[in-house]
Amino acid sequence: MAVEDYIAEATTDVEAAKPIMKIEADGTDVTESELTDAEYTLRINDLAAYKNYIALEKYKDDRQRKYPSIPDQLDDIFHNGLDAWKATIQTTKDKYPKP
Amino acid sequence: MSSEIKVDTISEKTSANGVVIDGVTLKDSKIGGTITIPGSTGTMALTSDISAGGLTYVGGINQTSTAATISVNNVFTSAYDNYLVLYHSLTANGTQCQVNLRLRASGTDVSTGYVGGRFYASLGGTVSGFVATGTSSFYAMDQTTNGPDRSATVMQIYKPQLAMDTNYSAYGFSPWNDGTKYFQNCYGVLENDNQYDGFTIFADGTPGEEIAAKIAVYGYAKS
């Protein structure tokens, strides 16, 4: 899958969410208005990219956030051995499986 | 007629109210003493401060209701080369989102040509990492409904109004939706020779994920 593969899905989501509003400040003037057609297109592209990230890349970030720190992992290996360390790491891998 | 008094020391000797010189009251000539200027308007500055410059507020917004995007227009001018942007999250819709920044010119955002990345680490040091932040925007910060008003970031934008690459750096602190709090340092460059006069801050694109924030933009003095 690639970003382009999520355009249709993202278009449906954005269409369902309309109107999407934006805020613009210029000096003391603040205006609220609906996104322009070009901005809706950009929004769709952003959402497609985000969906692609969720599908293919997010598990890496999720795992990285949950793995123990390197010092804690070294301590785990020292005290409990490689098998215990691998079991600890596997817990996070199982929670956030690779697509 | 002009006149001049030349003495080595003038000591304030009154017991209570101080000495008034042309409407300005001097009380206790020591650190911690008081100088009172009548009225609520006017300027107090040292001549050296004025000539050296410093930070000057050039625009911003206090947006208390959420929106998909928040733009600040016409803040980058030839008056300054570099800018400081303070972003303080007020509220957020959606569980968690990644907040990004795009430069813009004449009200149109630029969505290509960005190169950047971010370092992050959790409070307590159990998690850290580096990720590239894509080509369509600069990364600003994480934002969640888990205490969004505790999220803030400081962004610096270098020479956006000049026809050359625009550099970017940011650092901030914010909670993730599981309660973990993260430090983040972000860096990048927008690789084109266009000039920009403003920027847009937005959530990552998921419908329903919106932001509200207090944004202040300052220009760094050139000298």
PDB file of C-alpha atoms in Angstrom:
ATOM      1  CA  MET A   1       0.000   0.000   0.000  1.00  0.00           C
ATOM      2  CA  ALA A   2       1.055   3.584  -0.586  1.00  0.00           C
ATOM      3  CA  VAL A   3      -0.342   7.018   0.170  1.00  0.00           C
ATOM      4  CA  GLU A   4      -2.189   7.042  -3.154  1.00  0.00           C
ATOM      5  CA  ASP A   5      -4.097   3.956  -2.095  1.00  0.00           C
ATOM      6  CA  TYR A   6      -5.703   5.881   0.771  1.00  0.00           C
ATOM      7  CA  ILE A   7      -6.883   8.894  -1.238  1.00  0.00           C
ATOM      8  CA  ALA A   8     -10.363   7.497  -1.860  1.00  0.00           C
ATOM      9  CA  GLU A   9     -10.829   6.552   1.775  1.00  0.00           C
ATOM     10  CA  ALA A  10      -9.526   9.927   2.924  1.00  0.00           C
ATOM     11  CA  THR A  11     -11.823  11.716   0.474  1.00  0.00           C
ATOM     12  CA  THR A  12     -14.812   9.911   1.929  1.00  0.00           C
ATOM     13  CA  ASP A  13     -13.775  10.830   5.470  1.00  0.00           C
ATOM     14  CA  VAL A  14     -13.226  14.482   4.631  1.00  0.00           C
ATOM     15  CA  GLU A  15     -16.493  14.722   2.690  1.00  0.00           C
ATOM     16  CA  ALA A  16     -18.315  13.322   5.714  1.00  0.00           C
ATOM     17  CA  ALA A  17     -16.640  15.880   7.986  1.00  0.00           C
ATOM     18  CA  LYS A  18     -17.562  18.942   5.903  1.00  0.00           C
ATOM     19  CA  PRO A  19     -17.716  21.782   6.589  1.00  0.00           C
ATOM     20  CA  ILE A  20     -14.181  21.896   8.019  1.00  0.00           C
ATOM     21  CA  MET A  21     -13.359  25.335   9.352  1.00  0.00           C
ATOM     22  CA  LYS A  22     -10.125  27.305   9.491  1.00  0.00           C
ATOM     23  CA  ILE A  23      -9.009  30.335  11.461  1.00  0.00           C
ATOM     24  CA  GLU A  24      -6.849  33.124  10.034  1.00  0.00           C
ATOM     25  CA  ALA A  25      -5.299  35.999  11.959  1.00  0.00           C
ATOM     26  CA  ASP A  26      -4.038  39.102  10.211  1.00  0.00           C
ATOM     27  CA  GLY A  27      -3.085  41.809  12.651  1.00  0.00           C
ATOM     28  CA  THR A  28      -6.062  42.167  14.955  1.00  0.00           C
ATOM     29  CA  ASP A  29      -8.467  40.721  12.388  1.00  0.00           C
ATOM     30  CA  VAL A  30      -9.501  37.116  13.012  1.00  0.00           C
ATOM     31  CA  THR A  31     -11.704  35.349  10.483  1.00  0.00           C
ATOM     32  CA  GLU A  32     -13.283  31.913  10.485  1.00  0.00           C
ATOM     33  CA  SER A  33     -14.215  30.334   7.178  1.00  0.00           C
ATOM     34  CA  GLU A  34     -14.568  26.986   5.469  1.00  0.00           C
ATOM     35  CA  LEU A  35     -11.535  25.446   3.780  1.00  0.00           C
ATOM     36  CA  THR A  36     -11.156  26.285   0.099  1.00  0.00           C
ATOM     37  CA  ASP A  37     -11.231  23.541  -2.539  1.00  0.00           C
ATOM     38  CA  ALA A  38      -7.436  23.567  -2.663  1.00  0.00           C
ATOM     39  CA  GLU A  39      -7.258  23.311   1.114  1.00  0.00           C
ATOM     40  CA  TYR A  40      -9.725  20.422   1.104  1.00  0.00           C
ATOM     41  CA  THR A  41      -7.478  18.665  -1.413  1.00  0.00           C
ATOM     42  CA  LEU A  42      -4.487  19.284   0.852  1.00  0.00           C
ATOM     43  CA  ARG A  43      -6.495  17.959   3.787  1.00  0.00           C
ATOM     44  CA  ILE A  44      -7.305  14.794   1.860  1.00  0.00           C
ATOM     45  CA  ASN A  45      -3.629  14.310   0.982  1.00  0.00           C
ATOM     46  CA  ASP A  46      -2.639  14.862   4.614  1.00  0.00           C
ATOM     47  CA  LEU A  47      -5.189  12.344   5.806  1.00  0.00           C
ATOM     48  CA  ALA A  48      -4.127   9.790   3.194  1.00  0.00           C
ATOM     49  CA  ALA A  49      -0.522  10.196   4.304  1.00  0.00           C
ATOM     50  CA  TYR A  50      -1.559   9.805   7.918  1.00  0.00           C
ATOM     51  CA  LYS A  51      -3.565   6.667   7.129  1.00  0.00           C
ATOM     52  CA  ASN A  52      -0.544   5.281   5.320  1.00  0.00           C
ATOM     53  CA  TYR A  53       1.580   6.043   8.363  1.00  0.00           C
ATOM     54  CA  ILE A  54      -0.934   4.337  10.654  1.00  0.00           C
ATOM     55  CA  ALA A  55      -0.982   1.270   8.426  1.00  0.00           C
ATOM     56  CA  LEU A  56       2.729   0.866   7.762  1.00  0.00           C
ATOM     57  CA  GLU A  57       4.838   2.911  10.172  1.00  0.00           C
ATOM     58  CA  LYS A  58       2.971   3.651  13.392  1.00  0.00           C
ATOM     59  CA  TYR A  59       3.832   0.295  14.959  1.00  0.00           C
ATOM     60  CA  LYS A  60       7.483   1.333  14.954  1.00  0.00           C
ATOM     61  CA  ASP A  61       6.740   4.501  16.904  1.00  0.00           C
ATOM     62  CA  ASP A  62       4.419   2.619  19.260  1.00  0.00           C
ATOM     63  CA  ARG A  63       7.073   0.005  19.958  1.00  0.00           C
ATOM     64  CA  GLN A  64       9.757   2.637  20.421  1.00  0.00           C
ATOM     65  CA  ARG A  65       7.606   4.426  22.959  1.00  0.00           C
ATOM     66  CA  LYS A  66       7.045   1.230  24.971  1.00  0.00           C
ATOM     67  CA  TYR A  67      10.394  -0.576  24.874  1.00  0.00           C
ATOM     68  CA  PRO A  68      12.339  -0.316  28.137  1.00  0.00           C
ATOM     69  CA  SER A  69      15.307   2.027  28.056  1.00  0.00           C
ATOM     70  CA  ILE A  70      18.644   0.606  26.890  1.00  0.00           C
ATOM     71  CA  PRO A  71      20.085   0.647  30.468  1.00  0.00           C
ATOM     72  CA  ASP A  72      17.013  -1.234  31.725  1.00  0.00           C
ATOM     73  CA  GLN A  73      17.336  -3.773  28.922  1.00  0.00           C
ATOM     74  CA  LEU A  74      21.015  -4.323  29.697  1.00  0.00           C
ATOM     75  CA  ASP A  75      20.140  -4.727  33.339  1.00  0.00           C
ATOM     76  CA  ASP A  76      17.459  -7.240  32.395  1.00  0.00           C
ATOM     77  CA  ILE A  77      19.957  -9.264  30.351  1.00  0.00           C
ATOM     78  CA  PHE A  78      22.552  -9.146  33.110  1.00  0.00           C
ATOM     79  CA  HIS A  79      20.193 -10.290  35.842  1.00  0.00           C
ATOM     80  CA  ASN A  80      17.726 -12.502  33.965  1.00  0.00           C
ATOM     81  CA  GLY A  81      19.458 -13.653  30.797  1.00  0.00           C
ATOM     82  CA  LEU A  82      18.716 -13.327  27.107  1.00  0.00           C
ATOM     83  CA  ASP A  83      15.597 -15.468  27.110  1.00  0.00           C
ATOM     84  CA  ALA A  84      13.937 -13.302  29.762  1.00  0.00           C
ATOM     85  CA  TRP A  85      14.974 -10.161  27.901  1.00  0.00           C
ATOM     86  CA  LYS A  86      13.565 -11.522  24.652  1.00  0.00           C
ATOM     87  CA  ALA A  87      10.294 -12.314  26.410  1.00  0.00           C
ATOM     88  CA  THR A  88      10.070  -8.744  27.661  1.00  0.00           C
ATOM     89  CA  ILE A  89      10.695  -7.327  24.208  1.00  0.00           C
ATOM     90  CA  GLN A  90       8.258  -9.780  22.657  1.00  0.00           C
ATOM     91  CA  THR A  91       5.484  -8.429  24.886  1.00  0.00           C
ATOM     92  CA  THR A  92       5.767  -5.040  23.195  1.00  0.00           C
ATOM     93  CA  LYS A  93       6.116  -6.565  19.737  1.00  0.00           C
ATOM     94  CA  ASP A  94       2.948  -8.578  20.310  1.00  0.00           C
ATOM     95  CA  LYS A  95       1.073  -5.508  21.523  1.00  0.00           C
ATOM     96  CA  TYR A  96       2.047  -3.568  18.392  1.00  0.00           C
ATOM     97  CA  PRO A  97       2.357  -6.181  15.627  1.00  0.00           C
ATOM     98  CA  LYS A  98       4.057  -5.445  12.327  1.00  0.00           C
ATOM     99  CA  PRO A  99       1.423  -5.122   9.572  1.00  0.00           C
TER     100      PRO A  99
ATOM    101  CA  MET B   1      17.372  80.115  30.150  1.00  0.00           C
ATOM    102  CA  SER B   2      19.100  76.849  30.794  1.00  0.00           C
ATOM    103  CA  SER B   3      20.551  75.774  34.083  1.00  0.00           C
ATOM    104  CA  GLU B   4      22.540  72.867  35.365  1.00  0.00           C
ATOM    105  CA  ILE B   5      23.274  71.386  38.767  1.00  0.00           C
ATOM    106  CA  LYS B   6      26.531  69.538  39.194  1.00  0.00           C
ATOM    107  CA  VAL B   7      27.023  67.615  42.425  1.00  0.00           C
ATOM    108  CA  ASP B   8      28.571  64.299  43.364  1.00  0.00           C
ATOM    109  CA  THR B   9      25.550  62.818  45.093  1.00  0.00           C
ATOM    110  CA  ILE B  10      21.869  63.600  45.541  1.00  0.00           C
ATOM    111  CA  SER B  11      20.493  61.742  48.561  1.00  0.00           C
ATOM    112  CA  GLU B  12      16.819  61.182  48.957  1.00  0.00           C
ATOM    113  CA  LYS B  13      16.087  62.335  52.493  1.00  0.00           C
ATOM    114  CA  THR B  14      12.325  62.339  52.771  1.00  0.00           C
ATOM    115  CA  SER B  15      10.745  59.989  55.281  1.00  0.00           C
ATOM    116  CA  ALA B  16       7.917  58.613  53.179  1.00  0.00           C
ATOM    117  CA  ASN B  17       7.081  59.771  49.683  1.00  0.00           C
ATOM    118  CA  GLY B  18      10.424  60.280  47.983  1.00  0.00           C
ATOM    119  CA  VAL B  19      11.651  63.080  45.761  1.00  0.00           C
ATOM    120  CA  VAL B  20       9.601  64.247  42.774  1.00  0.00           C
ATOM    121  CA  ILE B  21      11.503  65.412  39.692  1.00  0.00           C
ATOM    122  CA  ASP B  22       9.281  66.650  36.868  1.00  0.00           C
ATOM    123  CA  GLY B  23       6.494  64.246  37.876  1.00  0.00           C
ATOM    124  CA  VAL B  24       8.740  61.228  38.423  1.00  0.00           C
ATOM    125  CA  THR B  25       9.103  60.081  41.992  1.00  0.00           C
ATOM    126  CA  LEU B  26      12.408  58.656  43.179  1.00  0.00           C
ATOM    127  CA  LYS B  27      12.272  56.784  46.450  1.00  0.00           C
ATOM    128  CA  ASP B  28      15.285  55.158  48.067  1.00  0.00           C
ATOM    129  CA  SER B  29      18.203  55.157  45.704  1.00  0.00           C
ATOM    130  CA  LYS B  30      19.150  51.527  46.048  1.00  0.00           C
ATOM    131  CA  ILE B  31      18.293  48.236  44.453  1.00  0.00           C
ATOM    132  CA  GLY B  32      14.819  47.353  45.548  1.00  0.00           C
ATOM    133  CA  GLY B  33      13.796  50.992  45.742  1.00  0.00           C
ATOM    134  CA  THR B  34      10.983  52.589  43.779  1.00  0.00           C
ATOM    135  CA  ILE B  35      10.728  54.775  40.697  1.00  0.00           C
ATOM    136  CA  THR B  36       7.156  55.867  40.061  1.00  0.00           C
ATOM    137  CA  ILE B  37       6.048  57.267  36.715  1.00  0.00           C
ATOM    138  CA  PRO B  38       2.601  58.888  36.866  1.00  0.00           C
ATOM    139  CA  GLY B  39      -0.101  57.705  34.482  1.00  0.00           C
ATOM    140  CA  SER B  40      -0.403  54.356  32.734  1.00  0.00           C
ATOM    141  CA  THR B  41       1.115  55.183  29.368  1.00  0.00           C
ATOM    142  CA  GLY B  42       4.607  55.881  28.193  1.00  0.00           C
ATOM    143  CA  THR B  43       7.813  53.950  27.738  1.00  0.00           C
ATOM    144  CA  MET B  44      10.705  53.155  29.993  1.00  0.00           C
ATOM    145  CA  ALA B  45      13.817  51.817  28.301  1.00  0.00           C
ATOM    146  CA  LEU B  46      17.524  52.224  28.342  1.00  0.00           C
ATOM    147  CA  THR B  47      18.999  53.852  25.263  1.00  0.00           C
ATOM    148  CA  SER B  48      21.329  50.882  24.843  1.00  0.00           C
ATOM    149  CA  ASP B  49      18.314  48.514  24.875  1.00  0.00           C
ATOM    150  CA  ILE B  50      16.551  50.454  22.155  1.00  0.00           C
ATOM    151  CA  SER B  51      19.528  50.545  19.848  1.00  0.00           C
ATOM    152  CA  ALA B  52      20.292  46.858  20.412  1.00  0.00           C
ATOM    153  CA  GLY B  53      16.706  45.775  19.761  1.00  0.00           C
ATOM    154  CA  GLY B  54      15.641  42.436  21.179  1.00  0.00           C
ATOM    155  CA  LEU B  55      12.323  40.724  20.636  1.00  0.00           C
ATOM    156  CA  THR B  56       9.376  42.593  19.192  1.00  0.00           C
ATOM    157  CA  TYR B  57       5.849  41.207  19.092  1.00  0.00           C
ATOM    158  CA  VAL B  58       4.649  41.207  15.485  1.00  0.00           C
ATOM    159  CA  GLY B  59       1.393  39.252  15.625  1.00  0.00           C
ATOM    160  CA  GLY B  60      -0.518  36.264  16.904  1.00  0.00           C
ATOM    161  CA  ILE B  61      -3.849  34.948  18.036  1.00  0.00           C
ATOM    162  CA  ASN B  62      -5.598  33.714  21.141  1.00  0.00           C
ATOM    163  CA  GLN B  63      -7.886  31.112  19.581  1.00  0.00           C
ATOM    164  CA  THR B  64     -10.035  29.544  22.288  1.00  0.00           C
ATOM    165  CA  SER B  65     -12.398  27.502  20.092  1.00  0.00           C
ATOM    166  CA  THR B  66     -11.069  24.624  18.036  1.00  0.00           C
ATOM    167  CA  ALA B  67     -10.521  24.659  14.283  1.00  0.00           C
ATOM    168  CA  ALA B  68      -8.830  22.365  11.779  1.00  0.00           C
ATOM    169  CA  THR B  69      -6.146  24.921  11.008  1.00  0.00           C
ATOM    170  CA  ILE B  70      -4.931  28.176  12.535  1.00  0.00           C
ATOM    171  CA  SER B  71      -3.061  30.582  10.276  1.00  0.00           C
ATOM    172  CA  VAL B  72      -1.183  33.746  11.126  1.00  0.00           C
ATOM    173  CA  ASN B  73      -0.700  36.017   8.109  1.00  0.00           C
ATOM    174  CA  ASN B  74       1.601  38.916   7.293  1.00  0.00           C
ATOM    175  CA  VAL B  75       3.978  38.595  10.237  1.00  0.00           C
ATOM    176  CA  PHE B  76       7.222  37.931   8.327  1.00  0.00           C
ATOM    177  CA  THR B  77       8.539  41.161   6.828  1.00  0.00           C
ATOM    178  CA  SER B  78      11.804  42.825   5.954  1.00  0.00           C
ATOM    179  CA  ALA B  79      11.850  44.382   9.425  1.00  0.00           C
ATOM    180  CA  TYR B  80      13.354  41.194  10.873  1.00  0.00           C
ATOM    181  CA  ASP B  81      15.386  38.239   9.639  1.00  0.00           C
ATOM    182  CA  ASN B  82      14.452  35.626  12.243  1.00  0.00           C
ATOM    183  CA  TYR B  83      11.332  34.923  14.260  1.00  0.00           C
ATOM    184  CA  LEU B  84      10.262  33.284  17.482  1.00  0.00           C
ATOM    185  CA  VAL B  85       6.837  31.617  17.683  1.00  0.00           C
ATOM    186  CA  LEU B  86       5.368  30.625  21.041  1.00  0.00           C
ATOM    187  CA  TYR B  87       2.630  28.020  20.715  1.00  0.00           C
ATOM    188  CA  HIS B  88       0.576  27.216  23.794  1.00  0.00           C
ATOM    189  CA  SER B  89      -2.103  24.618  23.310  1.00  0.00           C
ATOM    190  CA  LEU B  90      -5.460  25.466  24.889  1.00  0.00           C
ATOM    191  CA  THR B  91      -7.780  22.629  23.915  1.00  0.00           C
ATOM    192  CA  ALA B  92      -7.752  19.712  21.509  1.00  0.00           C
ATOM    193  CA  ASN B  93     -10.389  17.515  19.961  1.00  0.00           C
ATOM    194  CA  GLY B  94      -9.597  13.926  19.133  1.00  0.00           C
ATOM    195  CA  THR B  95      -7.654  11.479  21.268  1.00  0.00           C
ATOM    196  CA  GLN B  96      -4.182  12.412  20.132  1.00  0.00           C
ATOM    197  CA  CYS B  97      -2.674  14.071  17.142  1.00  0.00           C
ATOM    198  CA  GLN B  98       0.536  15.409  15.737  1.00  0.00           C
ATOM    199  CA  VAL B  99       0.614  19.163  15.240  1.00  0.00           C
ATOM    200  CA  ASN B 100       2.513  20.485  12.252  1.00  0.00           C
ATOM    201  CA  LEU B 101       3.519  23.804  10.717  1.00  0.00           C
ATOM    202  CA  ARG B 102       3.478  24.968   7.121  1.00  0.00           C
ATOM    203  CA  LEU B 103       4.831  28.226   5.806  1.00  0.00           C
ATOM    204  CA  ARG B 104       2.554  30.282   3.585  1.00  0.00           C
ATOM    205  CA  ALA B 105       2.618  33.212   1.203  1.00  0.00           C
ATOM    206  CA  SER B 106      -0.357  35.432   0.382  1.00  0.00           C
ATOM    207  CA  GLY B 107      -2.688  33.088   2.213  1.00  0.00           C
ATOM    208  CA  THR B 108      -1.591  29.872   0.500  1.00  0.00           C
ATOM    209  CA  ASP B 109       0.196  27.105   2.385  1.00  0.00           C
ATOM    210  CA  VAL B 110       3.239  25.396   0.906  1.00  0.00           C
ATOM    211  CA  SER B 111       3.050  21.606   1.271  1.00  0.00           C
ATOM    212  CA  THR B 112       6.195  20.315  -0.449  1.00  0.00           C
ATOM    213  CA  GLY B 113       9.938  20.632  -0.004  1.00  0.00           C
ATOM    214  CA  TYR B 114      10.221  20.164   3.758  1.00  0.00           C
ATOM    215  CA  VAL B 115      13.081  18.144   5.209  1.00  0.00           C
ATOM    216  CA  GLY B 116      13.270  17.507   8.922  1.00  0.00           C
ATOM    217  CA  GLY B 117      13.183  15.259  11.902  1.00  0.00           C
ATOM    218  CA  ARG B 118      12.494  15.172  15.598  1.00  0.00           C
ATOM    219  CA  PHE B 119      14.126  13.757  18.672  1.00  0.00           C
ATOM    220  CA  TYR B 120      11.863  12.788  21.511  1.00  0.00           C
ATOM    221  CA  ALA B 121      12.274  11.421  24.995  1.00  0.00           C
ATOM    222  CA  SER B 122       9.823  10.599  27.722  1.00  0.00           C
ATOM    223  CA  LEU B 123      10.009  12.140  31.143  1.00  0.00           C
ATOM    224  CA  GLY B 124      12.138   9.795  33.210  1.00  0.00           C
ATOM    225  CA  GLY B 125      14.204   8.746  30.251  1.00  0.00           C
ATOM    226  CA  THR B 126      12.638   5.362  29.487  1.00  0.00           C
ATOM    227  CA  VAL B 127      11.803   6.162  25.874  1.00  0.00           C
ATOM    228  CA  SER B 128      13.721   8.091  23.273  1.00  0.00           C
ATOM    229  CA  GLY B 129      13.998   8.105  19.536  1.00  0.00           C
ATOM    230  CA  PHE B 130      14.439   9.982  16.316  1.00  0.00           C
ATOM    231  CA  VAL B 131      12.085  10.004  13.359  1.00  0.00           C
ATOM    232  CA  ALA B 132      12.019  11.883  10.070  1.00  0.00           C
ATOM    233  CA  THR B 133       9.033  14.198   9.823  1.00  0.00           C
ATOM    234  CA  GLY B 134       8.149  13.976   6.156  1.00  0.00           C
ATOM    235  CA  THR B 135       8.238  16.361   3.241  1.00  0.00           C
ATOM    236  CA  SER B 136       4.889  18.129   3.547  1.00  0.00           C
ATOM    237  CA  SER B 137       5.370  20.124   6.777  1.00  0.00           C
ATOM    238  CA  PHE B 138       7.525  20.805   9.820  1.00  0.00           C
ATOM    239  CA  TYR B 139       6.728  18.931  13.022  1.00  0.00           C
ATOM    240  CA  ALA B 140       5.617  21.145  15.884  1.00  0.00           C
ATOM    241  CA  MET B 141       4.444  18.976  18.767  1.00  0.00           C
ATOM    242  CA  ASP B 142       2.242  16.158  20.020  1.00  0.00           C
ATOM    243  CA  GLN B 143      -1.152  17.152  21.313  1.00  0.00           C
ATOM    244  CA  THR B 144      -3.761  15.112  23.113  1.00  0.00           C
ATOM    245  CA  THR B 145      -6.911  15.537  25.114  1.00  0.00           C
ATOM    246  CA  ASN B 146      -4.838  14.386  28.069  1.00  0.00           C
ATOM    247  CA  GLY B 147      -4.099  17.821  29.415  1.00  0.00           C
ATOM    248  CA  PRO B 148      -3.815  19.789  26.171  1.00  0.00           C
ATOM    249  CA  ASP B 149      -3.327  23.000  28.088  1.00  0.00           C
ATOM    250  CA  ARG B 150      -0.088  21.520  29.401  1.00  0.00           C
ATOM    251  CA  SER B 151       1.378  21.362  25.902  1.00  0.00           C
ATOM    252  CA  ALA B 152       3.599  24.122  24.586  1.00  0.00           C
ATOM    253  CA  THR B 153       6.402  24.545  22.119  1.00  0.00           C
ATOM    254  CA  VAL B 154       8.875  27.236  21.118  1.00  0.00           C
ATOM    255  CA  MET B 155       9.549  27.513  17.401  1.00  0.00           C
ATOM    256  CA  GLN B 156      12.201  29.533  15.648  1.00  0.00           C
ATOM    257  CA  ILE B 157      11.886  30.333  11.956  1.00  0.00           C
ATOM    258  CA  TYR B 158      14.938  31.693  10.196  1.00  0.00           C
ATOM    259  CA  LYS B 159      14.741  34.241   7.348  1.00  0.00           C
ATOM    260  CA  PRO B 160      11.327  33.135   6.005  1.00  0.00           C
ATOM    261  CA  GLN B 161      10.791  36.428   4.186  1.00  0.00           C
ATOM    262  CA  LEU B 162      14.011  36.092   2.199  1.00  0.00           C
ATOM    263  CA  ALA B 163      14.222  34.290  -1.143  1.00  0.00           C
ATOM    264  CA  MET B 164      16.317  31.411   0.138  1.00  0.00           C
ATOM    265  CA  ASP B 165      15.907  28.208   2.108  1.00  0.00           C
ATOM    266  CA  THR B 166      13.976  28.652   5.360  1.00  0.00           C
ATOM    267  CA  ASN B 167      15.326  26.929   8.454  1.00  0.00           C
ATOM    268  CA  TYR B 168      13.273  25.791  11.403  1.00  0.00           C
ATOM    269  CA  SER B 169      13.838  24.512  14.909  1.00  0.00           C
ATOM    270  CA  ALA B 170      11.479  23.827  17.803  1.00  0.00           C
ATOM    271  CA  TYR B 171      11.428  22.353  21.237  1.00  0.00           C
ATOM    272  CA  GLY B 172       8.448  21.571  23.390  1.00  0.00           C
ATOM    273  CA  PHE B 173       6.858  19.467  26.058  1.00  0.00           C
ATOM    274  CA  SER B 174       3.550  17.646  25.929  1.00  0.00           C
ATOM    275  CA  PRO B 175       1.686  14.658  27.325  1.00  0.00           C
ATOM    276  CA  TRP B 176       0.729  11.707  25.145  1.00  0.00           C
ATOM    277  CA  ASN B 177      -2.677  10.081  25.482  1.00  0.00           C
ATOM    278  CA  ASP B 178      -1.369   7.356  27.796  1.00  0.00           C
ATOM    279  CA  GLY B 179      -0.198  10.026  30.202  1.00  0.00           C
ATOM    280  CA  THR B 180       3.492   9.803  29.282  1.00  0.00           C
ATOM    281  CA  LYS B 181       5.054  13.226  28.962  1.00  0.00           C
ATOM    282  CA  TYR B 182       7.489  13.904  26.156  1.00  0.00           C
ATOM    283  CA  PHE B 183      10.250  16.362  25.406  1.00  0.00           C
ATOM    284  CA  GLN B 184      10.633  17.003  21.708  1.00  0.00           C
ATOM    285  CA  ASN B 185      13.295  18.742  19.665  1.00  0.00           C
ATOM    286  CA  CYS B 186      12.462  19.293  16.016  1.00  0.00           C
ATOM    287  CA  TYR B 187      14.620  20.594  13.177  1.00  0.00           C
ATOM    288  CA  GLY B 188      14.210  21.166   9.485  1.00  0.00           C
ATOM    289  CA  VAL B 189      14.601  23.229   6.371  1.00  0.00           C
ATOM    290  CA  LEU B 190      12.166  24.169   3.648  1.00  0.00           C
ATOM    291  CA  GLU B 191      14.210  23.734   0.527  1.00  0.00           C
ATOM    292  CA  ASN B 192      13.161  26.344  -1.965  1.00  0.00           C
ATOM    293  CA  ASP B 193      13.962  29.979  -2.621  1.00  0.00           C
ATOM    294  CA  ASN B 194      10.486  31.369  -2.049  1.00  0.00           C
ATOM    295  CA  GLN B 195       9.508  34.131   0.356  1.00  0.00           C
ATOM    296  CA  TYR B 196       6.898  33.581   3.065  1.00  0.00           C
ATOM    297  CA  ASP B 197       4.803  36.013   5.069  1.00  0.00           C
ATOM    298  CA  GLY B 198       3.007  33.696   7.473  1.00  0.00           C
ATOM    299  CA  PHE B 199       2.341  30.150   8.604  1.00  0.00           C
ATOM    300  CA  THR B 200      -0.387  27.621   9.353  1.00  0.00           C
ATOM    301  CA  ILE B 201      -0.514  25.223  12.279  1.00  0.00           C
ATOM    302  CA  PHE B 202      -2.726  22.174  11.926  1.00  0.00           C
ATOM    303  CA  ALA B 203      -3.427  18.700  13.296  1.00  0.00           C
ATOM    304  CA  ASP B 204      -2.378  15.694  11.259  1.00  0.00           C
ATOM    305  CA  GLY B 205      -5.450  15.517   9.067  1.00  0.00           C
ATOM    306  CA  THR B 206      -7.791  13.137  10.812  1.00  0.00           C
ATOM    307  CA  PRO B 207     -11.308  14.604  10.706  1.00  0.00           C
ATOM    308  CA  GLY B 208     -12.384  15.642  14.160  1.00  0.00           C
ATOM    309  CA  GLU B 209      -8.872  16.381  15.329  1.00  0.00           C
ATOM    310  CA  GLU B 210      -8.783  20.108  15.851  1.00  0.00           C
ATOM    311  CA  ILE B 211      -6.706  22.578  17.792  1.00  0.00           C
ATOM    312  CA  ALA B 212      -7.120  25.735  19.816  1.00  0.00           C
ATOM    313  CA  ALA B 213      -4.081  27.663  20.869  1.00  0.00           C
ATOM    314  CA  LYS B 214      -2.496  30.886  21.934  1.00  0.00           C
ATOM    315  CA  ILE B 215       0.137  31.828  19.367  1.00  0.00           C
ATOM    316  CA  ALA B 216       2.531  34.755  19.675  1.00  0.00           C
ATOM    317  CA  VAL B 217       5.064  35.740  17.007  1.00  0.00           C
ATOM    318  CA  TYR B 218       8.131  37.861  17.769  1.00  0.00           C
ATOM    319  CA  GLY B 219      10.794  39.271  15.493  1.00  0.00           C
ATOM    320  CA  TYR B 220      14.445  39.135  16.504  1.00  0.00           C
ATOM    321  CA  ALA B 221      16.218  42.428  16.078  1.00  0.00           C
ATOM    322  CA  LYS B 222      18.773  42.348  13.288  1.00  0.00           C
ATOM    323  CA  SER B 223      21.534  43.884  15.376  1.00  0.00           C
TER     324      SER B 223
END
